[in-house]
Amino acid sequence: MPNRNRSFVAKRILTLATAGSMLALSNSALAAYPERPISWIVPFPPGGAMDVIARTLGEAMSQELGQSIVVENKPGAGGNIGAAQVAGAKPDGYTIMIVANGMAVNPSLYKQLTYDPIKDFAPISLLAAVPNILVTQATRNDINSVKDVIDQTRENPGKYTYASAGVGTSIHLAGALFTYLGKLDMLHVPYRGSGPAVTDLLGGQVDYMFDSITSAKPHIDAGKLKALAITTAKRSSTLPDLPTVAESGLEGYELTPWFATFAPAGTPDDIIQTLNKAMLNAMDSEKVKTTFATIGAEKIGSTPDELKAYLQDETTKWQKIIKETGISAN
C-alpha cells in the first residue's frame, strides 16, 4: 500500500476512534444524569399547595433518580423572583421549578418581566389541579354563604377585604374574578405567600380569602375557618358537601388552579424526558397519591409538548380575562 494511502487510513482510523470516544463519553455523561442533587425552586413561601407538591414529588423522584432533590423557596413578586432565577440558570437539568397559573397570567399583569414564560423555559410536565376555597373566620355568624358575602359587600362598598398569596396567584385571580362577575367593590390585600395571608385572615386583619384547599382545610377542620364555596366548576371529592361558587349564585364563575414544572430553556431533551418519566412515576406511587388526596390535589400529568400547548392556551385565555376584568399588578 502506498505511503500516502497508509497515512490516509491511519488518520481516518484516528478520526473515527476519536469520534467514537467522544460519543461514548457523551453517552456516559448523559446516562449518568443526575450525578449530583437537583435544585427544585418553589417561587413562594413554605406551607402552600405548591410547596407540598414539590416536596412530596421530590422525595419520591429522588428514589428513582438516585439523587436528592433539594426544595428551595424563593418567594416574591407573584412568583417572578424565583422564575427569573430559573430562567437564568444553567440548562443542565440541575435546576427546575414548579409554577402555577401565574406562569400564564404574569405576562399580562406585569409590563416588564425579566423573563419570557414561553421562550425562556423548557416544559417538563403538568402535575395537578388544586381547588381554592372561599373562606372567612369561623366566628362570623353573619356570613354563611356566597350570597351573604355578595349582599353585605354591595351594601357596604369598599369596606371588605380579601387576601391573596401575591399578585397574579390563583388566590388573587379567584378574588378578582369574583368581584368582577359580582360587580363588587372589595379591596385586594396581597401577601408574600399563602401562609402569611392565612395568619392575618385568622387574626381578623382581612375579611376573606380564596385560599388553596391545601392550606385552608386544616383550619376548616379545626373550626377556625368557615368554608363558603369552592372555585372549580365541579365540587371536590375532598369536601363533597361544599358547593361551587357558581352553584351558590355567581353564575359563570370558575377558576381551576393548576401546577406544572419547567426547566431553563436549552435543557437537553433527554434530561427533560428523564425528569418527566420520574415525575409521572412518582405521581403513581401510593405515598404521593395519599398526599395528593390529603391536600385535595387531583393528578393531571402530561408530556412536555402537552404542557407547552397548555401554557400557550392558558396565556391567551388569561390575557383576555385580565383585559376584561381590569386586574392589575399595581
Short mmCIF file of C-alpha atoms in Angstrom, two decimals:
data_model
loop_
_atom_site.label_atom_id
_atom_site.label_comp_id
_atom_site.label_asym_id
_atom_site.label_seq_id
_atom_site.Cartn_x
_atom_site.Cartn_y
_atom_site.Cartn_z
CA MET A 1 0.00 0.00 0.00
CA PRO A 2 1.42 3.43 -0.93
CA ASN A 3 2.57 5.54 2.00
CA ARG A 4 0.02 8.22 1.16
CA ASN A 5 -2.84 5.70 1.39
CA ARG A 6 -1.43 4.29 4.62
CA SER A 7 -1.30 7.80 6.06
CA PHE A 8 -4.90 8.50 5.00
CA VAL A 9 -6.15 5.23 6.52
CA ALA A 10 -4.26 5.91 9.75
CA LYS A 11 -5.73 9.40 10.00
CA ARG A 12 -9.20 8.02 9.21
CA ILE A 13 -8.90 5.40 11.92
CA LEU A 14 -7.70 8.02 14.40
CA THR A 15 -10.63 10.29 13.47
CA LEU A 16 -13.18 7.50 13.89
CA ALA A 17 -11.60 6.42 17.15
CA THR A 18 -11.69 9.98 18.49
CA ALA A 19 -15.32 10.42 17.42
CA GLY A 20 -16.19 7.10 19.00
CA SER A 21 -14.51 8.08 22.24
CA MET A 22 -16.34 11.42 22.29
CA LEU A 23 -19.67 9.69 21.60
CA ALA A 24 -19.02 7.14 24.32
CA LEU A 25 -18.08 9.93 26.72
CA SER A 26 -21.21 11.86 25.77
CA ASN A 27 -23.44 8.82 26.22
CA SER A 28 -21.73 8.00 29.50
CA ALA A 29 -22.27 11.54 30.79
CA LEU A 30 -25.89 11.51 29.68
CA ALA A 31 -26.54 8.09 31.19
CA ALA A 32 -25.06 9.27 34.47
CA TYR A 33 -27.59 12.08 34.92
CA PRO A 34 -28.17 13.08 37.61
CA GLU A 35 -24.71 12.95 39.18
CA ARG A 36 -25.49 15.42 41.97
CA PRO A 37 -28.52 16.86 43.81
CA ILE A 38 -31.19 18.72 41.83
CA SER A 39 -32.44 22.11 42.99
CA TRP A 40 -36.23 22.48 42.80
CA ILE A 41 -37.24 26.13 43.07
CA VAL A 42 -40.60 26.94 44.67
CA PRO A 43 -41.30 30.65 43.98
CA PHE A 44 -43.50 31.03 47.08
CA PRO A 45 -43.04 30.51 50.85
CA PRO A 46 -43.43 27.10 52.53
CA GLY A 47 -46.87 25.89 53.56
CA GLY A 48 -48.96 26.21 50.40
CA ALA A 49 -50.08 23.57 47.90
CA MET A 50 -47.17 24.33 45.59
CA ASP A 51 -44.63 23.69 48.33
CA VAL A 52 -46.30 20.47 49.48
CA ILE A 53 -46.49 19.10 45.93
CA ALA A 54 -42.83 19.88 45.21
CA ARG A 55 -41.58 18.32 48.43
CA THR A 56 -43.75 15.21 48.09
CA LEU A 57 -42.85 14.59 44.45
CA GLY A 58 -39.21 15.49 45.04
CA GLU A 59 -38.87 12.84 47.72
CA ALA A 60 -40.44 10.16 45.51
CA MET A 61 -38.44 11.20 42.43
CA SER A 62 -35.13 11.11 44.32
CA GLN A 63 -35.62 7.41 44.97
CA GLU A 64 -35.85 6.70 41.24
CA LEU A 65 -33.15 9.14 40.14
CA GLY A 66 -30.68 8.17 42.84
CA GLN A 67 -30.01 11.76 43.84
CA SER A 68 -31.67 14.05 46.35
CA ILE A 69 -33.95 16.84 45.17
CA VAL A 70 -33.50 19.94 47.30
CA VAL A 71 -36.52 22.25 47.50
CA GLU A 72 -35.63 25.94 47.75
CA ASN A 73 -38.28 28.57 48.45
CA LYS A 74 -37.67 31.82 46.53
CA PRO A 75 -40.79 33.94 47.17
CA GLY A 76 -41.62 37.40 45.90
CA ALA A 77 -43.31 39.42 43.14
CA GLY A 78 -46.05 36.89 42.44
CA GLY A 79 -43.52 34.17 41.68
CA ASN A 80 -41.43 36.34 39.37
CA ILE A 81 -38.28 36.34 41.52
CA GLY A 82 -37.99 32.55 41.54
CA ALA A 83 -38.95 32.30 37.86
CA ALA A 84 -36.31 34.83 36.84
CA GLN A 85 -33.67 32.87 38.76
CA VAL A 86 -34.56 29.64 36.98
CA ALA A 87 -34.71 31.36 33.58
CA GLY A 88 -31.11 32.46 34.08
CA ALA A 89 -29.86 29.15 35.46
CA LYS A 90 -27.56 26.78 33.57
CA PRO A 91 -29.70 24.45 31.40
CA ASP A 92 -28.11 21.25 32.67
CA GLY A 93 -31.05 19.61 34.41
CA TYR A 94 -29.94 20.56 37.91
CA THR A 95 -32.38 23.45 38.32
CA ILE A 96 -36.13 23.04 37.88
CA MET A 97 -39.16 24.89 39.21
CA ILE A 98 -42.81 24.40 39.99
CA VAL A 99 -45.28 27.05 38.83
CA ALA A 100 -48.99 27.72 38.95
CA ASN A 101 -51.45 29.82 36.93
CA GLY A 102 -49.20 32.83 37.38
CA MET A 103 -46.92 31.48 34.65
CA ALA A 104 -49.72 32.17 32.16
CA VAL A 105 -51.00 35.29 33.87
CA ASN A 106 -47.91 37.35 34.66
CA PRO A 107 -47.16 38.37 31.05
CA SER A 108 -50.46 40.27 31.04
CA LEU A 109 -50.11 41.61 34.59
CA TYR A 110 -46.56 42.90 34.51
CA LYS A 111 -45.41 45.34 31.84
CA GLN A 112 -41.74 44.49 32.27
CA LEU A 113 -40.90 40.88 33.07
CA THR A 114 -37.24 39.89 33.13
CA TYR A 115 -38.13 36.57 31.51
CA ASP A 116 -40.41 35.18 28.80
CA PRO A 117 -42.65 32.37 30.18
CA ILE A 118 -42.83 30.72 26.76
CA LYS A 119 -39.31 31.19 25.37
CA ASP A 120 -37.15 31.03 28.49
CA PHE A 121 -38.31 27.67 29.86
CA ALA A 122 -38.40 24.03 28.82
CA PRO A 123 -41.70 22.34 29.80
CA ILE A 124 -41.46 19.12 31.81
CA SER A 125 -44.96 18.12 32.95
CA LEU A 126 -48.32 19.28 34.22
CA LEU A 127 -48.70 17.99 37.76
CA ALA A 128 -52.06 18.57 39.42
CA ALA A 129 -55.05 20.82 39.94
CA VAL A 130 -55.80 22.06 43.46
CA PRO A 131 -59.09 23.92 44.08
CA ASN A 132 -59.33 27.17 46.00
CA ILE A 133 -61.96 27.79 48.68
CA LEU A 134 -63.68 31.00 49.68
CA VAL A 135 -63.17 31.17 53.44
CA THR A 136 -63.74 33.59 56.32
CA GLN A 137 -63.39 33.46 60.09
CA ALA A 138 -65.50 30.73 61.71
CA THR A 139 -66.63 33.24 64.35
CA ARG A 140 -68.50 35.33 61.76
CA ASN A 141 -72.11 34.35 62.34
CA ASP A 142 -73.31 36.93 59.83
CA ILE A 143 -71.68 35.17 56.86
CA ASN A 144 -72.73 31.66 55.92
CA SER A 145 -72.91 31.66 52.13
CA VAL A 146 -71.71 33.31 48.93
CA LYS A 147 -74.99 35.21 48.85
CA ASP A 148 -74.23 36.68 52.27
CA VAL A 149 -70.83 37.87 51.05
CA ILE A 150 -72.31 39.47 47.94
CA ASP A 151 -75.20 41.12 49.78
CA GLN A 152 -73.04 42.60 52.55
CA THR A 153 -70.40 43.83 50.13
CA ARG A 154 -72.97 45.55 47.93
CA GLU A 155 -74.47 47.23 50.98
CA ASN A 156 -71.02 48.36 52.16
CA PRO A 157 -68.85 49.03 49.08
CA GLY A 158 -65.14 49.33 49.83
CA LYS A 159 -65.49 48.06 53.39
CA TYR A 160 -64.44 44.44 52.96
CA THR A 161 -61.07 42.95 52.01
CA TYR A 162 -59.78 39.71 50.52
CA ALA A 163 -56.24 38.43 51.00
CA SER A 164 -54.05 36.64 48.48
CA ALA A 165 -50.67 34.95 48.27
CA GLY A 166 -49.48 37.68 45.91
CA VAL A 167 -50.47 39.49 42.75
CA GLY A 168 -51.22 37.10 39.90
CA THR A 169 -51.56 34.00 42.06
CA SER A 170 -54.62 31.79 41.66
CA ILE A 171 -55.82 33.12 45.04
CA HIS A 172 -55.71 36.68 43.71
CA LEU A 173 -57.29 35.73 40.38
CA ALA A 174 -60.10 33.90 42.16
CA GLY A 175 -60.93 37.01 44.18
CA ALA A 176 -60.60 39.35 41.21
CA LEU A 177 -62.90 37.19 39.10
CA PHE A 178 -65.38 37.05 41.99
CA THR A 179 -65.52 40.83 42.38
CA TYR A 180 -65.70 41.33 38.60
CA LEU A 181 -68.59 38.93 37.98
CA GLY A 182 -70.40 40.04 41.13
CA LYS A 183 -69.76 43.76 40.42
CA LEU A 184 -68.37 44.10 43.94
CA ASP A 185 -66.13 46.75 45.49
CA MET A 186 -63.64 44.81 47.65
CA LEU A 187 -60.01 45.67 48.46
CA HIS A 188 -57.34 43.17 47.45
CA VAL A 189 -54.58 42.72 50.06
CA PRO A 190 -51.59 40.81 48.62
CA TYR A 191 -49.10 38.92 50.81
CA ARG A 192 -45.82 37.12 50.18
CA GLY A 193 -47.41 33.69 50.15
CA SER A 194 -50.45 31.87 51.46
CA GLY A 195 -49.09 31.31 54.97
CA PRO A 196 -48.81 34.98 55.99
CA ALA A 197 -52.18 35.72 54.39
CA VAL A 198 -53.92 32.94 56.32
CA THR A 199 -52.34 34.17 59.55
CA ASP A 200 -53.88 37.61 59.09
CA LEU A 201 -57.19 36.09 57.99
CA LEU A 202 -57.31 34.04 61.19
CA GLY A 203 -56.47 37.16 63.16
CA GLY A 204 -59.26 39.14 61.53
CA GLN A 205 -56.99 41.65 59.78
CA VAL A 206 -58.64 40.71 56.47
CA ASP A 207 -62.17 39.50 55.82
CA TYR A 208 -61.96 36.83 53.14
CA MET A 209 -59.58 34.67 51.18
CA PHE A 210 -59.89 32.32 48.21
CA ASP A 211 -57.24 30.08 49.72
CA SER A 212 -55.91 26.79 48.40
CA ILE A 213 -57.73 23.79 49.81
CA THR A 214 -54.30 22.56 50.96
CA SER A 215 -53.70 25.30 53.49
CA ALA A 216 -57.33 26.10 54.26
CA LYS A 217 -58.64 22.62 55.08
CA PRO A 218 -56.68 22.09 58.33
CA HIS A 219 -58.09 25.38 59.66
CA ILE A 220 -61.58 24.43 58.45
CA ASP A 221 -61.30 21.04 60.18
CA ALA A 222 -60.05 22.77 63.34
CA GLY A 223 -63.09 25.06 63.36
CA LYS A 224 -61.06 28.23 62.82
CA LEU A 225 -62.15 28.99 59.26
CA LYS A 226 -65.57 28.71 57.64
CA ALA A 227 -65.71 27.32 54.09
CA LEU A 228 -68.30 29.05 51.90
CA ALA A 229 -67.70 27.71 48.37
CA ILE A 230 -65.15 26.11 46.06
CA THR A 231 -63.80 27.86 42.96
CA THR A 232 -63.77 24.96 40.49
CA ALA A 233 -66.55 24.04 38.07
CA LYS A 234 -67.29 20.83 39.99
CA ARG A 235 -67.33 20.01 43.67
CA SER A 236 -64.24 18.48 45.24
CA SER A 237 -64.18 14.87 46.40
CA THR A 238 -62.25 16.12 49.44
CA LEU A 239 -65.15 18.38 50.53
CA PRO A 240 -68.15 16.96 48.63
CA ASP A 241 -70.74 18.93 50.62
CA LEU A 242 -69.17 22.28 49.78
CA PRO A 243 -70.97 23.98 46.86
CA THR A 244 -69.19 25.67 43.99
CA VAL A 245 -69.23 29.46 43.70
CA ALA A 246 -71.27 29.13 40.51
CA GLU A 247 -73.99 26.98 42.03
CA SER A 248 -74.03 29.30 45.05
CA GLY A 249 -75.36 32.14 42.92
CA LEU A 250 -72.47 33.63 40.93
CA GLU A 251 -73.28 32.17 37.55
CA GLY A 252 -70.38 31.60 35.16
CA TYR A 253 -67.73 31.61 37.88
CA GLU A 254 -64.93 29.05 37.55
CA LEU A 255 -61.23 29.03 38.40
CA THR A 256 -59.11 25.89 38.46
CA PRO A 257 -55.59 26.37 39.85
CA TRP A 258 -53.02 24.13 38.13
CA PHE A 259 -49.39 23.32 38.83
CA ALA A 260 -46.62 22.37 36.42
CA THR A 261 -42.83 22.04 36.21
CA PHE A 262 -40.27 23.70 33.96
CA ALA A 263 -36.50 23.79 33.46
CA PRO A 264 -34.40 26.54 31.85
CA ALA A 265 -34.71 26.73 28.06
CA GLY A 266 -32.00 24.74 26.35
CA THR A 267 -32.07 21.85 28.81
CA PRO A 268 -31.31 18.71 26.73
CA ASP A 269 -34.37 16.75 25.62
CA ASP A 270 -33.05 13.51 27.09
CA ILE A 271 -32.78 15.13 30.50
CA ILE A 272 -36.29 16.59 30.18
CA GLN A 273 -37.62 13.13 29.33
CA THR A 274 -35.79 11.63 32.33
CA LEU A 275 -37.38 14.20 34.64
CA ASN A 276 -40.80 13.76 33.02
CA LYS A 277 -40.68 9.99 33.47
CA ALA A 278 -39.58 10.32 37.10
CA MET A 279 -42.41 12.79 37.83
CA LEU A 280 -45.10 10.66 36.22
CA ASN A 281 -43.85 7.55 38.05
CA ALA A 282 -43.75 9.49 41.33
CA MET A 283 -47.37 10.58 40.89
CA ASP A 284 -48.36 6.92 40.63
CA SER A 285 -46.70 5.99 43.93
CA GLU A 286 -49.01 5.24 46.84
CA LYS A 287 -47.40 7.82 49.12
CA VAL A 288 -47.85 10.63 46.58
CA LYS A 289 -51.42 9.54 45.87
CA THR A 290 -52.19 9.65 49.58
CA THR A 291 -50.62 13.09 50.00
CA PHE A 292 -52.44 14.43 46.94
CA ALA A 293 -55.73 13.19 48.36
CA THR A 294 -54.94 14.77 51.72
CA ILE A 295 -54.30 18.21 50.21
CA GLY A 296 -57.17 17.97 47.71
CA ALA A 297 -54.93 17.73 44.65
CA GLU A 298 -56.11 15.96 41.54
CA LYS A 299 -53.37 14.41 39.39
CA ILE A 300 -53.01 15.59 35.79
CA GLY A 301 -49.63 14.62 34.33
CA SER A 302 -48.59 15.32 30.72
CA THR A 303 -45.87 15.16 28.13
CA PRO A 304 -43.60 18.21 27.72
CA ASP A 305 -45.31 19.04 24.41
CA GLU A 306 -48.75 18.87 26.02
CA LEU A 307 -47.63 21.28 28.74
CA LYS A 308 -46.18 23.63 26.12
CA ALA A 309 -49.52 23.77 24.28
CA TYR A 310 -51.46 24.11 27.53
CA LEU A 311 -49.35 27.05 28.70
CA GLN A 312 -49.88 28.82 25.39
CA ASP A 313 -53.66 28.30 25.59
CA GLU A 314 -53.80 29.47 29.22
CA THR A 315 -51.71 32.55 28.41
CA THR A 316 -54.11 33.52 25.63
CA LYS A 317 -57.16 32.87 27.84
CA TRP A 318 -55.93 34.94 30.77
CA GLN A 319 -54.81 37.77 28.54
CA LYS A 320 -58.44 38.17 27.52
CA ILE A 321 -59.79 37.84 31.08
CA ILE A 322 -57.31 40.32 32.54
CA LYS A 323 -58.15 42.83 29.87
CA GLU A 324 -61.86 42.46 30.56
CA THR A 325 -61.60 42.49 34.36
CA GLY A 326 -59.02 45.24 34.62
CA ILE A 327 -56.86 43.20 37.01
CA SER A 328 -53.56 44.97 37.61
CA ALA A 329 -50.26 44.22 39.32
CA ASN A 330 -50.29 47.75 40.75
#
